[in-house]
C-alpha cells in the first residue's frame, strides 16, 4: 500500500501543471514540495502581497520556495479597497478569498498553468471557514481535504520530507485579529504585526494579538503564559504594545486557540 505522501504526489500528478497558493507555512510548503516531486518544473508558487500578510512572512515564503527549487512570484492583492471587506462582516474571509483566488486564476491562465491548488486541510473544516465557499465556486483544488489529511499528518509528512519548517507555528491573516464589525484599517494591521513580531523576538512561539480598539489582548500558548509575566518580558511587552498606540495591554488566560474571534458567533459552524 502506498504511503500518504505518495498518494499526495499521485493526486498532484494527475494535474499537468499547477499554481500553488503559497504562504510559506507548513501546509503550503508540503504542497509545493509534493507538487515539485510530482510535476517537476510545471509548478509556480505565488504569494499574496497585501497589508494582511506581514513582510516577514512574504520573505520567508520566497526563501522556502527557492530552497525547494520552485519559481516564485508575489501578486499584489488590494483587500482594503473593498468596502465590504473593510467593514469586517462575519463572512469577511469569503470576500478576501474570492478576490485573492480570482487573481491567482488570472496568473495561472497567463502562465499556462492548468490548476490552482491550496493548502486547506481536513481539520480546518471543524472551524467556521466561509472562504472555503469561494474556493469551491472558483474551482480551486484543496488536495489535503480531498485526501482527508489533517494538520498532524501534514507535519509528519513535512518532517519526513525534510522540510525545515515542519513544526512552524500556524499563521493566519492579520484581519483575523480584529473583532467582526470593527473596521479593518492598515493602521490596525500594522500595529498588530509589530506587536506580534515583538513577541516572537522575545521567544514566544505561537502568538496572536487581538485588537480591541485601545486594548491589545495577547494569546500565547498555555505553557508560555508564566514567562510572559516575568519582569523583563512583561516590561518589554507592555512598552512595545503601548508604543504602537494601544492604551491597555492584557494577557488572555485561556491562551492561544484557533478561531478565537469566532467564539462570538452562533449558528455559523
mmCIF file of C-alpha atoms in Angstrom:
data_model
loop_
_atom_site.group_PDB
_atom_site.id
_atom_site.type_symbol
_atom_site.label_atom_id
_atom_site.label_comp_id
_atom_site.label_asym_id
_atom_site.label_seq_id
_atom_site.Cartn_x
_atom_site.Cartn_y
_atom_site.Cartn_z
ATOM 1 C CA UNK A 1 0.000 0.000 0.000
ATOM 2 C CA UNK A 2 1.337 3.409 -0.883
ATOM 3 C CA UNK A 3 2.158 5.773 1.943
ATOM 4 C CA UNK A 4 0.263 9.030 2.357
ATOM 5 C CA UNK A 5 2.916 11.219 0.739
ATOM 6 C CA UNK A 6 2.909 9.018 -2.350
ATOM 7 C CA UNK A 7 -0.871 9.372 -2.519
ATOM 8 C CA UNK A 8 -0.465 13.143 -2.365
ATOM 9 C CA UNK A 9 2.074 13.052 -5.182
ATOM 10 C CA UNK A 10 -0.173 10.764 -7.221
ATOM 11 C CA UNK A 11 -3.092 13.191 -6.858
ATOM 12 C CA UNK A 12 -0.957 16.150 -7.904
ATOM 13 C CA UNK A 13 0.469 14.075 -10.719
ATOM 14 C CA UNK A 14 -2.960 13.899 -12.321
ATOM 15 C CA UNK A 15 -2.686 17.667 -12.891
ATOM 16 C CA UNK A 16 -0.415 18.548 -15.786
ATOM 17 C CA UNK A 17 0.719 21.830 -14.174
ATOM 18 C CA UNK A 18 -0.174 23.748 -11.022
ATOM 19 C CA UNK A 19 -0.041 27.129 -9.355
ATOM 20 C CA UNK A 20 0.397 26.713 -5.594
ATOM 21 C CA UNK A 21 -1.109 29.412 -3.381
ATOM 22 C CA UNK A 22 1.955 29.760 -1.196
ATOM 23 C CA UNK A 23 2.058 31.362 2.257
ATOM 24 C CA UNK A 24 5.297 29.736 3.363
ATOM 25 C CA UNK A 25 3.572 27.854 6.188
ATOM 26 C CA UNK A 26 3.973 24.128 6.688
ATOM 27 C CA UNK A 27 0.782 23.253 4.762
ATOM 28 C CA UNK A 28 1.613 25.138 1.580
ATOM 29 C CA UNK A 29 5.285 24.154 1.875
ATOM 30 C CA UNK A 30 4.431 20.463 1.869
ATOM 31 C CA UNK A 31 2.016 21.019 -1.012
ATOM 32 C CA UNK A 32 4.705 22.809 -3.004
ATOM 33 C CA UNK A 33 7.300 20.130 -2.260
ATOM 34 C CA UNK A 34 4.930 17.364 -3.339
ATOM 35 C CA UNK A 35 3.980 19.284 -6.481
ATOM 36 C CA UNK A 36 7.661 19.672 -7.356
ATOM 37 C CA UNK A 37 8.261 15.964 -6.734
ATOM 38 C CA UNK A 38 5.271 15.023 -8.888
ATOM 39 C CA UNK A 39 5.446 17.584 -11.692
ATOM 40 C CA UNK A 40 8.989 18.905 -11.782
ATOM 41 C CA UNK A 41 9.187 22.342 -13.362
ATOM 42 C CA UNK A 42 5.471 22.604 -14.141
ATOM 43 C CA UNK A 43 4.883 24.375 -10.825
ATOM 44 C CA UNK A 44 4.715 28.014 -9.744
ATOM 45 C CA UNK A 45 4.491 29.286 -6.152
ATOM 46 C CA UNK A 46 2.559 32.542 -5.725
ATOM 47 C CA UNK A 47 2.316 34.596 -2.535
ATOM 48 C CA UNK A 48 -0.185 37.392 -1.875
ATOM 49 C CA UNK A 49 1.320 40.833 -1.327
ATOM 50 C CA UNK A 50 -1.167 42.510 0.953
ATOM 51 C CA UNK A 51 -1.389 44.531 4.184
ATOM 52 C CA UNK A 52 -2.915 41.348 5.627
ATOM 53 C CA UNK A 53 0.391 39.489 5.251
ATOM 54 C CA UNK A 54 3.424 40.622 7.292
ATOM 55 C CA UNK A 55 6.544 41.377 5.264
ATOM 56 C CA UNK A 56 8.480 38.750 7.226
ATOM 57 C CA UNK A 57 6.079 36.058 6.030
ATOM 58 C CA UNK A 58 6.449 37.121 2.402
ATOM 59 C CA UNK A 59 10.246 36.999 2.698
ATOM 60 C CA UNK A 60 10.064 33.567 4.314
ATOM 61 C CA UNK A 61 7.755 32.261 1.572
ATOM 62 C CA UNK A 62 10.165 33.396 -1.128
ATOM 63 C CA UNK A 63 13.103 31.799 0.700
ATOM 64 C CA UNK A 64 11.360 28.454 1.165
ATOM 65 C CA UNK A 65 10.162 28.262 -2.435
ATOM 66 C CA UNK A 66 13.688 28.893 -3.687
ATOM 67 C CA UNK A 67 15.031 26.198 -1.344
ATOM 68 C CA UNK A 68 12.533 23.787 -2.890
ATOM 69 C CA UNK A 69 13.679 24.791 -6.360
ATOM 70 C CA UNK A 70 10.304 26.216 -7.330
ATOM 71 C CA UNK A 71 9.866 29.517 -9.169
ATOM 72 C CA UNK A 72 8.154 32.121 -7.005
ATOM 73 C CA UNK A 73 6.325 35.373 -7.537
ATOM 74 C CA UNK A 74 4.337 37.784 -5.416
ATOM 75 C CA UNK A 75 0.997 39.147 -6.561
ATOM 76 C CA UNK A 76 -0.474 42.386 -5.175
ATOM 77 C CA UNK A 77 -3.954 41.974 -3.723
ATOM 78 C CA UNK A 78 -5.861 45.113 -2.763
ATOM 79 C CA UNK A 79 -8.111 43.826 0.007
ATOM 80 C CA UNK A 80 -8.571 47.166 1.753
ATOM 81 C CA UNK A 81 -10.007 48.758 -1.372
ATOM 82 C CA UNK A 82 -13.106 46.570 -0.986
ATOM 83 C CA UNK A 83 -15.596 48.372 1.285
ATOM 84 C CA UNK A 84 -17.369 45.108 2.191
ATOM 85 C CA UNK A 85 -14.106 43.577 3.369
ATOM 86 C CA UNK A 86 -13.112 46.707 5.310
ATOM 87 C CA UNK A 87 -16.452 46.611 7.151
ATOM 88 C CA UNK A 88 -15.343 43.232 8.559
ATOM 89 C CA UNK A 89 -18.573 41.179 8.499
ATOM 90 C CA UNK A 90 -18.515 37.534 9.656
ATOM 91 C CA UNK A 91 -18.165 36.383 6.009
ATOM 92 C CA UNK A 92 -15.120 38.624 5.507
ATOM 93 C CA UNK A 93 -12.990 35.612 4.628
ATOM 94 C CA UNK A 94 -15.243 34.796 1.678
ATOM 95 C CA UNK A 95 -14.664 38.236 0.161
ATOM 96 C CA UNK A 96 -10.919 38.018 0.763
ATOM 97 C CA UNK A 97 -10.516 34.514 -0.680
ATOM 98 C CA UNK A 98 -12.676 35.332 -3.681
ATOM 99 C CA UNK A 99 -10.523 38.321 -4.576
ATOM 100 C CA UNK A 100 -7.229 36.510 -3.938
ATOM 101 C CA UNK A 101 -8.025 33.386 -5.907
ATOM 102 C CA UNK A 102 -9.558 35.270 -8.806
ATOM 103 C CA UNK A 103 -6.164 36.965 -9.091
ATOM 104 C CA UNK A 104 -4.316 33.647 -8.803
ATOM 105 C CA UNK A 105 -6.514 32.153 -11.520
ATOM 106 C CA UNK A 106 -5.584 35.061 -13.774
ATOM 107 C CA UNK A 107 -1.904 34.399 -13.085
ATOM 108 C CA UNK A 108 -2.365 30.696 -13.804
ATOM 109 C CA UNK A 109 -4.070 31.463 -17.105
ATOM 110 C CA UNK A 110 -1.330 33.901 -18.078
ATOM 111 C CA UNK A 111 1.398 31.377 -17.229
ATOM 112 C CA UNK A 112 -0.371 28.459 -18.919
ATOM 113 C CA UNK A 113 -0.917 26.503 -15.692
ATOM 114 C CA UNK A 114 -3.927 24.199 -15.564
ATOM 115 C CA UNK A 115 -4.866 24.036 -11.867
ATOM 116 C CA UNK A 116 -4.675 26.280 -8.797
ATOM 117 C CA UNK A 117 -4.147 24.364 -5.541
ATOM 118 C CA UNK A 118 -4.090 25.499 -1.921
ATOM 119 C CA UNK A 119 -3.343 24.045 1.496
ATOM 120 C CA UNK A 120 -6.585 23.926 3.487
ATOM 121 C CA UNK A 121 -6.703 20.616 5.383
ATOM 122 C CA UNK A 122 -9.415 18.404 6.851
ATOM 123 C CA UNK A 123 -9.003 19.852 10.355
ATOM 124 C CA UNK A 124 -9.913 23.300 9.057
ATOM 125 C CA UNK A 125 -13.414 22.036 8.316
ATOM 126 C CA UNK A 126 -14.078 21.946 12.074
ATOM 127 C CA UNK A 127 -13.937 25.754 12.300
ATOM 128 C CA UNK A 128 -16.020 28.498 10.677
ATOM 129 C CA UNK A 129 -14.382 28.943 7.253
ATOM 130 C CA UNK A 130 -16.558 30.980 4.874
ATOM 131 C CA UNK A 131 -13.617 31.292 2.478
ATOM 132 C CA UNK A 132 -13.995 27.645 1.504
ATOM 133 C CA UNK A 133 -17.148 28.535 -0.428
ATOM 134 C CA UNK A 134 -15.128 30.892 -2.617
ATOM 135 C CA UNK A 135 -12.650 28.105 -3.384
ATOM 136 C CA UNK A 136 -15.450 25.762 -4.432
ATOM 137 C CA UNK A 137 -17.104 28.418 -6.605
ATOM 138 C CA UNK A 138 -13.828 29.141 -8.416
ATOM 139 C CA UNK A 139 -12.785 25.516 -8.915
ATOM 140 C CA UNK A 140 -9.657 25.790 -6.765
ATOM 141 C CA UNK A 141 -8.387 22.386 -5.589
ATOM 142 C CA UNK A 142 -7.586 21.539 -1.945
ATOM 143 C CA UNK A 143 -5.589 18.267 -2.106
ATOM 144 C CA UNK A 144 -5.341 17.799 1.658
ATOM 145 C CA UNK A 145 -9.130 17.950 2.008
ATOM 146 C CA UNK A 146 -9.562 15.618 -0.961
ATOM 147 C CA UNK A 147 -7.314 13.060 0.771
ATOM 148 C CA UNK A 148 -8.755 13.680 4.258
ATOM 149 C CA UNK A 149 -5.417 14.820 5.691
ATOM 150 C CA UNK A 150 -5.212 16.804 8.925
ATOM 151 C CA UNK A 151 -2.528 19.015 10.489
ATOM 152 C CA UNK A 152 -0.661 16.317 12.463
ATOM 153 C CA UNK A 153 -0.407 14.162 9.329
ATOM 154 C CA UNK A 154 0.842 17.141 7.317
ATOM 155 C CA UNK A 155 3.505 17.923 9.918
ATOM 156 C CA UNK A 156 4.590 14.284 9.966
ATOM 157 C CA UNK A 157 4.929 14.199 6.172
ATOM 158 C CA UNK A 158 6.722 17.550 6.119
ATOM 159 C CA UNK A 159 9.242 16.285 8.658
ATOM 160 C CA UNK A 160 9.799 13.083 6.707
ATOM 161 C CA UNK A 161 10.245 15.141 3.520
ATOM 162 C CA UNK A 162 12.966 17.129 5.281
ATOM 163 C CA UNK A 163 11.171 20.480 5.355
ATOM 164 C CA UNK A 164 12.848 22.716 7.922
ATOM 165 C CA UNK A 165 9.573 24.425 8.811
ATOM 166 C CA UNK A 166 7.673 21.208 9.599
ATOM 167 C CA UNK A 167 6.976 22.416 13.175
ATOM 168 C CA UNK A 168 6.398 26.075 12.302
ATOM 169 C CA UNK A 169 3.516 27.623 14.295
ATOM 170 C CA UNK A 170 0.277 28.140 12.404
ATOM 171 C CA UNK A 171 -0.331 31.564 10.900
ATOM 172 C CA UNK A 172 -3.448 33.392 9.784
ATOM 173 C CA UNK A 173 -4.146 36.670 8.039
ATOM 174 C CA UNK A 174 -3.865 39.723 10.269
ATOM 175 C CA UNK A 175 -7.529 40.625 9.783
ATOM 176 C CA UNK A 176 -8.436 37.610 11.947
ATOM 177 C CA UNK A 177 -7.195 39.603 14.968
ATOM 178 C CA UNK A 178 -9.917 42.252 14.628
ATOM 179 C CA UNK A 179 -13.437 41.577 16.028
ATOM 180 C CA UNK A 180 -16.206 41.234 13.442
ATOM 181 C CA UNK A 181 -17.939 44.535 12.798
ATOM 182 C CA UNK A 182 -14.890 46.615 13.710
ATOM 183 C CA UNK A 183 -13.459 48.286 10.573
ATOM 184 C CA UNK A 184 -10.207 46.888 9.193
ATOM 185 C CA UNK A 185 -7.595 49.571 8.605
ATOM 186 C CA UNK A 186 -3.965 49.456 7.558
ATOM 187 C CA UNK A 187 -3.027 51.196 10.812
ATOM 188 C CA UNK A 188 -4.582 48.394 12.877
ATOM 189 C CA UNK A 189 -2.928 45.697 10.757
ATOM 190 C CA UNK A 190 0.476 47.317 11.093
ATOM 191 C CA UNK A 191 0.317 47.643 14.858
ATOM 192 C CA UNK A 192 -0.848 44.045 15.216
ATOM 193 C CA UNK A 193 2.059 42.862 13.044
ATOM 194 C CA UNK A 194 4.544 44.973 15.021
ATOM 195 C CA UNK A 195 3.353 43.620 18.377
ATOM 196 C CA UNK A 196 3.366 40.008 17.198
ATOM 197 C CA UNK A 197 6.881 40.372 15.813
ATOM 198 C CA UNK A 198 7.984 41.752 19.191
ATOM 199 C CA UNK A 199 6.545 38.687 20.944
ATOM 200 C CA UNK A 200 8.300 36.330 18.537
ATOM 201 C CA UNK A 201 11.606 38.132 19.113
ATOM 202 C CA UNK A 202 11.101 37.573 22.850
ATOM 203 C CA UNK A 203 10.979 33.845 22.096
ATOM 204 C CA UNK A 204 7.239 33.139 22.221
ATOM 205 C CA UNK A 205 6.348 30.520 19.625
ATOM 206 C CA UNK A 206 2.616 30.809 18.886
ATOM 207 C CA UNK A 207 1.278 34.349 19.260
ATOM 208 C CA UNK A 208 -1.845 36.335 18.485
ATOM 209 C CA UNK A 209 -2.501 39.975 19.311
ATOM 210 C CA UNK A 210 -6.249 40.562 19.166
ATOM 211 C CA UNK A 211 -7.108 44.202 18.516
ATOM 212 C CA UNK A 212 -9.952 45.598 20.654
ATOM 213 C CA UNK A 213 -9.622 49.296 19.917
ATOM 214 C CA UNK A 214 -7.364 50.749 22.586
ATOM 215 C CA UNK A 215 -6.816 47.298 24.124
ATOM 216 C CA UNK A 216 -4.434 44.564 22.935
ATOM 217 C CA UNK A 217 -5.476 41.066 24.046
ATOM 218 C CA UNK A 218 -2.493 38.741 23.760
ATOM 219 C CA UNK A 219 -2.875 34.994 23.259
ATOM 220 C CA UNK A 220 0.122 32.729 23.937
ATOM 221 C CA UNK A 221 0.470 29.002 24.425
ATOM 222 C CA UNK A 222 -0.589 27.939 27.936
ATOM 223 C CA UNK A 223 2.933 26.752 28.716
ATOM 224 C CA UNK A 224 4.339 30.181 27.912
ATOM 225 C CA UNK A 225 1.945 32.374 29.921
ATOM 226 C CA UNK A 226 4.116 32.374 33.052
ATOM 227 C CA UNK A 227 7.169 33.503 31.089
ATOM 228 C CA UNK A 228 5.216 36.483 29.749
ATOM 229 C CA UNK A 229 4.762 37.653 33.340
ATOM 230 C CA UNK A 230 8.474 37.623 34.127
ATOM 231 C CA UNK A 231 9.528 41.191 34.879
ATOM 232 C CA UNK A 232 11.844 41.648 31.890
ATOM 233 C CA UNK A 233 9.361 40.214 29.368
ATOM 234 C CA UNK A 234 6.369 41.944 30.941
ATOM 235 C CA UNK A 235 8.001 45.356 30.656
ATOM 236 C CA UNK A 236 9.047 44.751 27.047
ATOM 237 C CA UNK A 237 5.560 43.558 26.057
ATOM 238 C CA UNK A 238 3.688 46.419 27.724
ATOM 239 C CA UNK A 239 6.050 49.124 26.475
ATOM 240 C CA UNK A 240 6.225 47.652 22.976
ATOM 241 C CA UNK A 241 2.459 47.405 22.578
ATOM 242 C CA UNK A 242 1.837 50.866 24.021
ATOM 243 C CA UNK A 243 4.408 52.326 21.647
ATOM 244 C CA UNK A 244 2.257 51.133 18.725
ATOM 245 C CA UNK A 245 -0.790 53.011 20.049
ATOM 246 C CA UNK A 246 -2.506 50.646 22.492
ATOM 247 C CA UNK A 247 -3.584 52.119 25.831
ATOM 248 C CA UNK A 248 -4.176 48.798 27.595
ATOM 249 C CA UNK A 249 -2.278 45.509 27.253
ATOM 250 C CA UNK A 250 -3.834 42.272 28.531
ATOM 251 C CA UNK A 251 -2.901 38.596 28.589
ATOM 252 C CA UNK A 252 -5.716 36.161 27.708
ATOM 253 C CA UNK A 253 -5.722 33.493 30.441
ATOM 254 C CA UNK A 254 -7.290 30.943 28.078
ATOM 255 C CA UNK A 255 -4.181 31.153 25.949
ATOM 256 C CA UNK A 256 -3.874 30.689 22.209
ATOM 257 C CA UNK A 257 -6.628 28.889 20.313
ATOM 258 C CA UNK A 258 -7.586 28.931 16.664
ATOM 259 C CA UNK A 259 -10.671 30.865 15.648
ATOM 260 C CA UNK A 260 -10.919 32.814 18.910
ATOM 261 C CA UNK A 261 -12.811 35.622 17.182
ATOM 262 C CA UNK A 262 -15.452 33.105 16.065
ATOM 263 C CA UNK A 263 -16.469 32.471 19.679
ATOM 264 C CA UNK A 264 -18.982 35.331 19.451
ATOM 265 C CA UNK A 265 -20.770 33.726 16.508
ATOM 266 C CA UNK A 266 -23.743 31.399 16.734
ATOM 267 C CA UNK A 267 -25.021 29.008 14.099
ATOM 268 C CA UNK A 268 -22.085 29.553 11.734
ATOM 269 C CA UNK A 269 -20.338 26.208 12.078
#
